[in-house]
Coordinates of C-alpha atoms in Angstrom, one line a residue:
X15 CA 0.0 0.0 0.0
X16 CA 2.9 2.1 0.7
X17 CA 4.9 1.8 -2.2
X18 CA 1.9 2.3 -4.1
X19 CA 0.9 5.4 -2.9
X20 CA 4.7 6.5 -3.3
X21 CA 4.3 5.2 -6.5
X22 CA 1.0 7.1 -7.6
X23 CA 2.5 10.5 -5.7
X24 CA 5.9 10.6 -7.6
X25 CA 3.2 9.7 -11.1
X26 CA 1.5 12.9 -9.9
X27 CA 4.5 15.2 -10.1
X28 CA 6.2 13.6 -12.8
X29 CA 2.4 14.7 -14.7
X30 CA 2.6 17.8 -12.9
X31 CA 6.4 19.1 -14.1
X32 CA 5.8 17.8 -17.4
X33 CA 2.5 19.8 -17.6
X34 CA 4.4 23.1 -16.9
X35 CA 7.2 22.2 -19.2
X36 CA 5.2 22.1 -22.1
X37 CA 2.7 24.9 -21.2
X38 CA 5.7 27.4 -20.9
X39 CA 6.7 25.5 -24.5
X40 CA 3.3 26.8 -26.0
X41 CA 3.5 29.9 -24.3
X42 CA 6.9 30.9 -25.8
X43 CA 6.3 30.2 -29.1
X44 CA 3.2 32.7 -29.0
X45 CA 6.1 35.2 -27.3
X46 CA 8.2 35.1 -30.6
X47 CA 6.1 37.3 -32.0
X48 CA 7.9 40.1 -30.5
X49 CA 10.7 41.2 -32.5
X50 CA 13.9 42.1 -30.7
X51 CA 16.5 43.5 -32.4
X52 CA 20.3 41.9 -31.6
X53 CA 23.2 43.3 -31.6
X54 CA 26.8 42.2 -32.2
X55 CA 28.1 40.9 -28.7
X56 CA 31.6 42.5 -27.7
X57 CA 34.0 42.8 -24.9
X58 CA 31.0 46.0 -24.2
X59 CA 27.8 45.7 -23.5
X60 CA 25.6 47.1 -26.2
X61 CA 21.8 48.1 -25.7
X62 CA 19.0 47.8 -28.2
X63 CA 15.5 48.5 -27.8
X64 CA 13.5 45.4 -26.3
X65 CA 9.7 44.5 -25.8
X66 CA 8.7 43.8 -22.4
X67 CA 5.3 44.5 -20.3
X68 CA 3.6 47.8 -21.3
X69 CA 4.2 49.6 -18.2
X70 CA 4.1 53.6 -18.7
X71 CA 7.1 55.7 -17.7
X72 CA 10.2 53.2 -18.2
X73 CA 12.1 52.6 -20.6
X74 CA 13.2 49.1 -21.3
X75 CA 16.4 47.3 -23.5
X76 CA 18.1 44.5 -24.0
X77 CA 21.9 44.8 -23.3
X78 CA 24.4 42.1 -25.0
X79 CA 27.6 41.3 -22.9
X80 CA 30.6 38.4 -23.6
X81 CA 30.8 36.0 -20.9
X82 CA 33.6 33.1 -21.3
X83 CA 33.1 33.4 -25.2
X84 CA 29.6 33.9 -24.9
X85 CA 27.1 36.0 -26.3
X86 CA 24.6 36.7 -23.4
X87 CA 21.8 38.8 -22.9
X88 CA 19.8 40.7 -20.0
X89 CA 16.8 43.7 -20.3
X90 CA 17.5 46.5 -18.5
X91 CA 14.4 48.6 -17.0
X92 CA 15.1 51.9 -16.1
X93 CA 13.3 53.4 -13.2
X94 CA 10.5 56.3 -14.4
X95 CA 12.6 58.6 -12.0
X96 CA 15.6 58.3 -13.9
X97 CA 18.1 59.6 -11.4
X98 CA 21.4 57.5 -10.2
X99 CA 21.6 56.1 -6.9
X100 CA 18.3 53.8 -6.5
X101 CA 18.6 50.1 -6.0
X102 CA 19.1 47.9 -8.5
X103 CA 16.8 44.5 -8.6
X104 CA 18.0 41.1 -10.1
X105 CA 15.5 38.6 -11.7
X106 CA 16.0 35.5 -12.2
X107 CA 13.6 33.3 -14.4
X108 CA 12.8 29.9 -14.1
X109 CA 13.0 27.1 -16.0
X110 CA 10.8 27.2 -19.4
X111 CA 9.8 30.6 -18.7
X112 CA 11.4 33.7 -20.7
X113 CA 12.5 37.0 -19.0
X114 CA 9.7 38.8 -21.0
X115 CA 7.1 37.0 -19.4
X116 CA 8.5 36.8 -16.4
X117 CA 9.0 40.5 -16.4
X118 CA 5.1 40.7 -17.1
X119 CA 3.8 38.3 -14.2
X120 CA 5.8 39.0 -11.4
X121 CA 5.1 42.6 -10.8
X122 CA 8.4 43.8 -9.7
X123 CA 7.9 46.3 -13.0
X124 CA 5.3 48.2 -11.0
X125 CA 8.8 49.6 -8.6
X126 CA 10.3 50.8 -11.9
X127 CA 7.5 52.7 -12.9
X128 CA 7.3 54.5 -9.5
X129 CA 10.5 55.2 -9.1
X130 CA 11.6 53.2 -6.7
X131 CA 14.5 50.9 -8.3
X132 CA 16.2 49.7 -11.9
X133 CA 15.3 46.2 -12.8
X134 CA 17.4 43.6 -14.7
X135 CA 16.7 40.4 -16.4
X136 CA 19.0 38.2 -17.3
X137 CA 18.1 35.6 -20.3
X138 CA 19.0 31.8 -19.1
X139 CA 20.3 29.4 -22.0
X140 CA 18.2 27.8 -23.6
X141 CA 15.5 29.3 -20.7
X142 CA 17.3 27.2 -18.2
X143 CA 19.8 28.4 -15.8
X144 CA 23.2 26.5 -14.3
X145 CA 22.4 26.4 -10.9
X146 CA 25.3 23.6 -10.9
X147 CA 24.8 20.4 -8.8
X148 CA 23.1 18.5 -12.0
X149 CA 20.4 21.8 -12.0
X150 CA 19.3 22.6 -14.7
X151 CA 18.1 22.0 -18.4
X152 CA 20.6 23.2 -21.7
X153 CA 22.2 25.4 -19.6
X154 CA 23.7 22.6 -17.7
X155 CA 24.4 20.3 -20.1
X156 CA 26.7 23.2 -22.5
X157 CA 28.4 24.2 -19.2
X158 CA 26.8 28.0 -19.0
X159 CA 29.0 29.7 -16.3
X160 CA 25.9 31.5 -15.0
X161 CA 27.3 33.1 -11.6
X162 CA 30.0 34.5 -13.9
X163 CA 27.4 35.8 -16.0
X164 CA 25.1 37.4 -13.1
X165 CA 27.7 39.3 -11.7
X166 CA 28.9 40.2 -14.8
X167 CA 25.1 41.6 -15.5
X168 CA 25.1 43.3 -11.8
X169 CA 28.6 45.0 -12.8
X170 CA 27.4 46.2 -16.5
X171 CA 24.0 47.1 -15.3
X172 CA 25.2 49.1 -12.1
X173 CA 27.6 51.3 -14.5
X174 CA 24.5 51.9 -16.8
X175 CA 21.9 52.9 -14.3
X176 CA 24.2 54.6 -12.3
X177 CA 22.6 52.3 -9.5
X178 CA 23.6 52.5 -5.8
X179 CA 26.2 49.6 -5.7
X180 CA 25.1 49.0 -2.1
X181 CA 21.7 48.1 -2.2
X182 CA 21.8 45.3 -5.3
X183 CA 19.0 42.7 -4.5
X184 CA 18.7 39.0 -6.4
X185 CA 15.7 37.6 -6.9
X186 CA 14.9 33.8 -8.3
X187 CA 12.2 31.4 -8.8
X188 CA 12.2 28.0 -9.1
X189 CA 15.6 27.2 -11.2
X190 CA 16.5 30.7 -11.2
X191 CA 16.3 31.0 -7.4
X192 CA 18.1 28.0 -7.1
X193 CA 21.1 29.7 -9.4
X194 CA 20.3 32.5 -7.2
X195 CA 21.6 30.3 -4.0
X196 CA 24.6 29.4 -5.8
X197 CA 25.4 32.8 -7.1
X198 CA 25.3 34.0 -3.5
X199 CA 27.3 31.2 -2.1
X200 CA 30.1 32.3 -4.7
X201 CA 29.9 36.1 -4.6
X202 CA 28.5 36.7 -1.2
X203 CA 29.9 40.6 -0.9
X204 CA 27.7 41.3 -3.8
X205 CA 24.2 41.5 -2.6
X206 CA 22.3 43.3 0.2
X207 CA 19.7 40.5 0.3
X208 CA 18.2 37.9 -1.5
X209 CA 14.4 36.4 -1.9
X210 CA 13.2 32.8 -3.8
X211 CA 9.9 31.7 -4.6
X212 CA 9.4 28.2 -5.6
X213 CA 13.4 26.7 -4.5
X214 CA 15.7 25.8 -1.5
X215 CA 19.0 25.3 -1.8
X216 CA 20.9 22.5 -2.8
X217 CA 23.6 22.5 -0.9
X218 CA 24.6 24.3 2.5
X219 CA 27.5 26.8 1.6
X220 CA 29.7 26.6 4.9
X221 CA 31.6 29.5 5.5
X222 CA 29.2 31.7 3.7
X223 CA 29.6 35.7 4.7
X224 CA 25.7 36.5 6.2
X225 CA 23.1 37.6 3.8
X226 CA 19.8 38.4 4.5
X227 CA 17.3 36.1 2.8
X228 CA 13.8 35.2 2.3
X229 CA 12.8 32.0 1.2
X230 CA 9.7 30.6 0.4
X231 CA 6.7 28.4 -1.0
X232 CA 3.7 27.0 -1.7
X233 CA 2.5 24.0 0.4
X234 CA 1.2 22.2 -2.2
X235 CA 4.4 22.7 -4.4
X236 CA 5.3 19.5 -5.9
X237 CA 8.8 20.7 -7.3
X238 CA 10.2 21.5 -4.3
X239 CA 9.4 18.6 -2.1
X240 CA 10.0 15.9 -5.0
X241 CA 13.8 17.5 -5.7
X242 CA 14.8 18.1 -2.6
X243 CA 12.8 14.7 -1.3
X244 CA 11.1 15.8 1.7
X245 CA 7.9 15.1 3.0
X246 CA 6.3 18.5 2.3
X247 CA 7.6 21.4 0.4
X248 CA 7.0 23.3 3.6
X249 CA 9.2 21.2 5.0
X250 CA 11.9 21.6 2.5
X251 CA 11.5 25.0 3.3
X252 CA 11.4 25.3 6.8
X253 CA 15.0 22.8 6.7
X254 CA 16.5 25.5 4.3
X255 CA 15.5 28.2 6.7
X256 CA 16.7 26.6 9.9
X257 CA 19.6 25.7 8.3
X258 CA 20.2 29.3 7.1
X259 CA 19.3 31.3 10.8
X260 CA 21.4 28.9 12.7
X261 CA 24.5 29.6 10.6
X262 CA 23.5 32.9 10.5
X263 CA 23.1 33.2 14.7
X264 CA 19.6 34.4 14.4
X265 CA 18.0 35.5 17.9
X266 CA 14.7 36.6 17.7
X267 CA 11.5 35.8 15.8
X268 CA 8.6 37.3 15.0
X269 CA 5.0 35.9 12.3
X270 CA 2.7 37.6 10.8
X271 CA 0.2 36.5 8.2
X272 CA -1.8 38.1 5.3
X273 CA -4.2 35.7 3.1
X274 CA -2.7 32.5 2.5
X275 CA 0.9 33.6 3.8
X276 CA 2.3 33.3 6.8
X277 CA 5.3 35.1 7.6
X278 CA 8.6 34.2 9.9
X279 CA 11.3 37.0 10.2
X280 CA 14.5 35.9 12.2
X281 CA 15.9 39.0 13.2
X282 CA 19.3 39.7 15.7
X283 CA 21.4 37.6 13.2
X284 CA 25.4 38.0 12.1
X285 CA 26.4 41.5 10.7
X286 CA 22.8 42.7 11.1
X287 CA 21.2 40.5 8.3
X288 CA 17.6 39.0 8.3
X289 CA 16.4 35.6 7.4
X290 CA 12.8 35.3 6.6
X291 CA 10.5 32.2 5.6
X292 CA 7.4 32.4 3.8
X293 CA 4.5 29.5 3.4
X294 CA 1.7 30.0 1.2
X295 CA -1.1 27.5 2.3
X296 CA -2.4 25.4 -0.3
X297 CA -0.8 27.3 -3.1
X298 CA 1.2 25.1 -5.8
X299 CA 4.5 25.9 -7.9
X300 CA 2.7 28.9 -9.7
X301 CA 3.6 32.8 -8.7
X302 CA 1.5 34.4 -6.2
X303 CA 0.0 37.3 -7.3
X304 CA -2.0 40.2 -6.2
X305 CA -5.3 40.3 -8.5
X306 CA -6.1 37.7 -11.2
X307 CA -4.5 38.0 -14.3
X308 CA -3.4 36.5 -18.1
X309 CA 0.3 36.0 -17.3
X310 CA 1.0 32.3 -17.0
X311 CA 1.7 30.2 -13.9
X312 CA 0.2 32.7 -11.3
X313 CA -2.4 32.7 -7.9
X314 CA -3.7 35.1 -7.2
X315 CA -3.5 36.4 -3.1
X316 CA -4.1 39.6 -2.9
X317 CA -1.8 43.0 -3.4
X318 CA -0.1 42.9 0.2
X319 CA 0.7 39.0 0.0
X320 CA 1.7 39.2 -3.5
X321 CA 5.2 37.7 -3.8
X322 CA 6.5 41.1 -5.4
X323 CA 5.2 43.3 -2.6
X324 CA 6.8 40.4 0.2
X325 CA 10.3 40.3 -1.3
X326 CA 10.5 44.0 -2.3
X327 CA 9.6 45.0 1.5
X328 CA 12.0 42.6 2.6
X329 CA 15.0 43.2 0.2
X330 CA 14.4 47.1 0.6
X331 CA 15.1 47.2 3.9
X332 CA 18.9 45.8 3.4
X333 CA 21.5 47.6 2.8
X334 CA 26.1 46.8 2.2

């Protein structure tokens, strides 16, 4: 009876992952229709007009840089304030997914267009990002050196924004946040905070400088409990998170809840940083949102436990 059930559960998630692989297939091919223009890659970044979400007051392109070789490519979103000095936000797709869409159902666009903060994203190979440790996709199996090409984007982009080197955040979501654990395992002095949605890390990264984080998920994600073979993807999570506080000496606690989230923030920890975990009951692998909407994989929760508005309240908070 056991094996059975194990049997019909790892059926259900096999279904389930290949369902979202070839959805974000079909979804893709109707995204070619928007024409970007390329430009020759070069030792220099070069910037062309791009297509992204119409969101009034910013100004969006892509930017081609050489990474080992490599012709690689980010968008660049430039706050509607325009002035130097405001933060500068990393996202990092996941798997199957483009950055355009991405861009357009995460809502992190809405902080450009008040003013708040540049936004980058950087386009994975093949939509797939080397988040090393067999993960994940073409990336992985033509050895993209993606950490080198992150920092590489946080470098270009901070000279073209004139963004406030200080207050860099990283974003990921399912492979992208796992890249996004291995990019700040490798480059730890890079980031004022990081948040996932939808991944926990692979590995522990002893000796890691402290970072604030905030990592979270669904409880009904099927991803993250079948890769990282826990019981629950809550579970998964709430290992990562211990895991994470403890090395990071965390002393006080403090939860909240909105909708389906419920919030933990470990404060008190190593050089000041935060650690935060964040469940959605009952939500699955898909986004959370604040209102319904067309972009693919999304719930809808409501504005203030939308995962943009979580993670941008967190990360904003952090600063080198």
């Amino acid at each position: 009876m056991k094996f059975s059930r194990r049997r019909r559960r790892r059926a259900a998630t096999g279904q389930w992952v290949r369902l979202i692989l070839c959805a974000g297939a079909l979804v893709t091919l109707a995204a070619c229709s928007a024409t970007v223009a390329v430009t020759p890659a070069s030792s220099a970044a070069h910037a062309v007009p791009a297509q992204s979400a119409v969101v009034k007051g910013v100004s969006t392109v892509q930017r081609d840089l050489t990474v080992d070789g490599t012709k690689r490519s980010y968008l660049a979103v430039r706050a509607s304030s325009k002035r130097t000095g405001l933060p500068l936000l990393v996202v990092l797709h996941g798997r199957g997914i483009t950055a355009r869409q991405e861009s357009a159902r995460t809502g992190f666009l809405a902080y450009a267009q008040r003013g708040l903060a540049n936004v980058v994203y950087p386009m994975g190979i093949g939509q797939s990002w080397n988040a090393e440790h067999g993960c994940c996709g073409l990336a992985v199996k033509e050895g993209a050196h993606d950490t080198a090409f992150v920092t590489s984007v946080v470098g270009d982009a901070t000279r073209y924004f004139g963004a406030d080197s200080r207050r860099v955040y990283l974003v990921g979501y399912s492979n992208g946040g796992r890249l996004a654990f291995t990019e700040v395992c490798e480059h730890p002095g890079l980031f004022a905070a990081m948040a996932t949605y939808g991944s926990v890390p692979s590995v522990t990264c002893p000796g890691r400088k402290p970072i604030s984080a905030l990592i979270s998920s669904g409880t009904d994600d099927p991803i993250v409990r079948s890769v990282h073979s826990s019981p629950s993807s809550a579970a998964a999570v709430e290992s990562a998170v211990t895991q994470w506080r403890t090395q990071s000496q965390c002393t006080a606690s403090n939860t909240t809840g909105t909708g389906p989230l419920k919030l933990t923030t470990w404060t008190g920890c190593a050089g000041g940083t935060e650690v935060a975990q964040g469940i959605y009951q009952g939500l699955t692998h898909y986004w959370p949102v604040a209102t319904k909407t067309s972009a693919p994989y999304t719930t809808p929760v409501g504005p203030q436990a939308a995962a943009a508005t979580v993670m941008w309240n967190f990360l904003s908070r952090h600063t080198l």
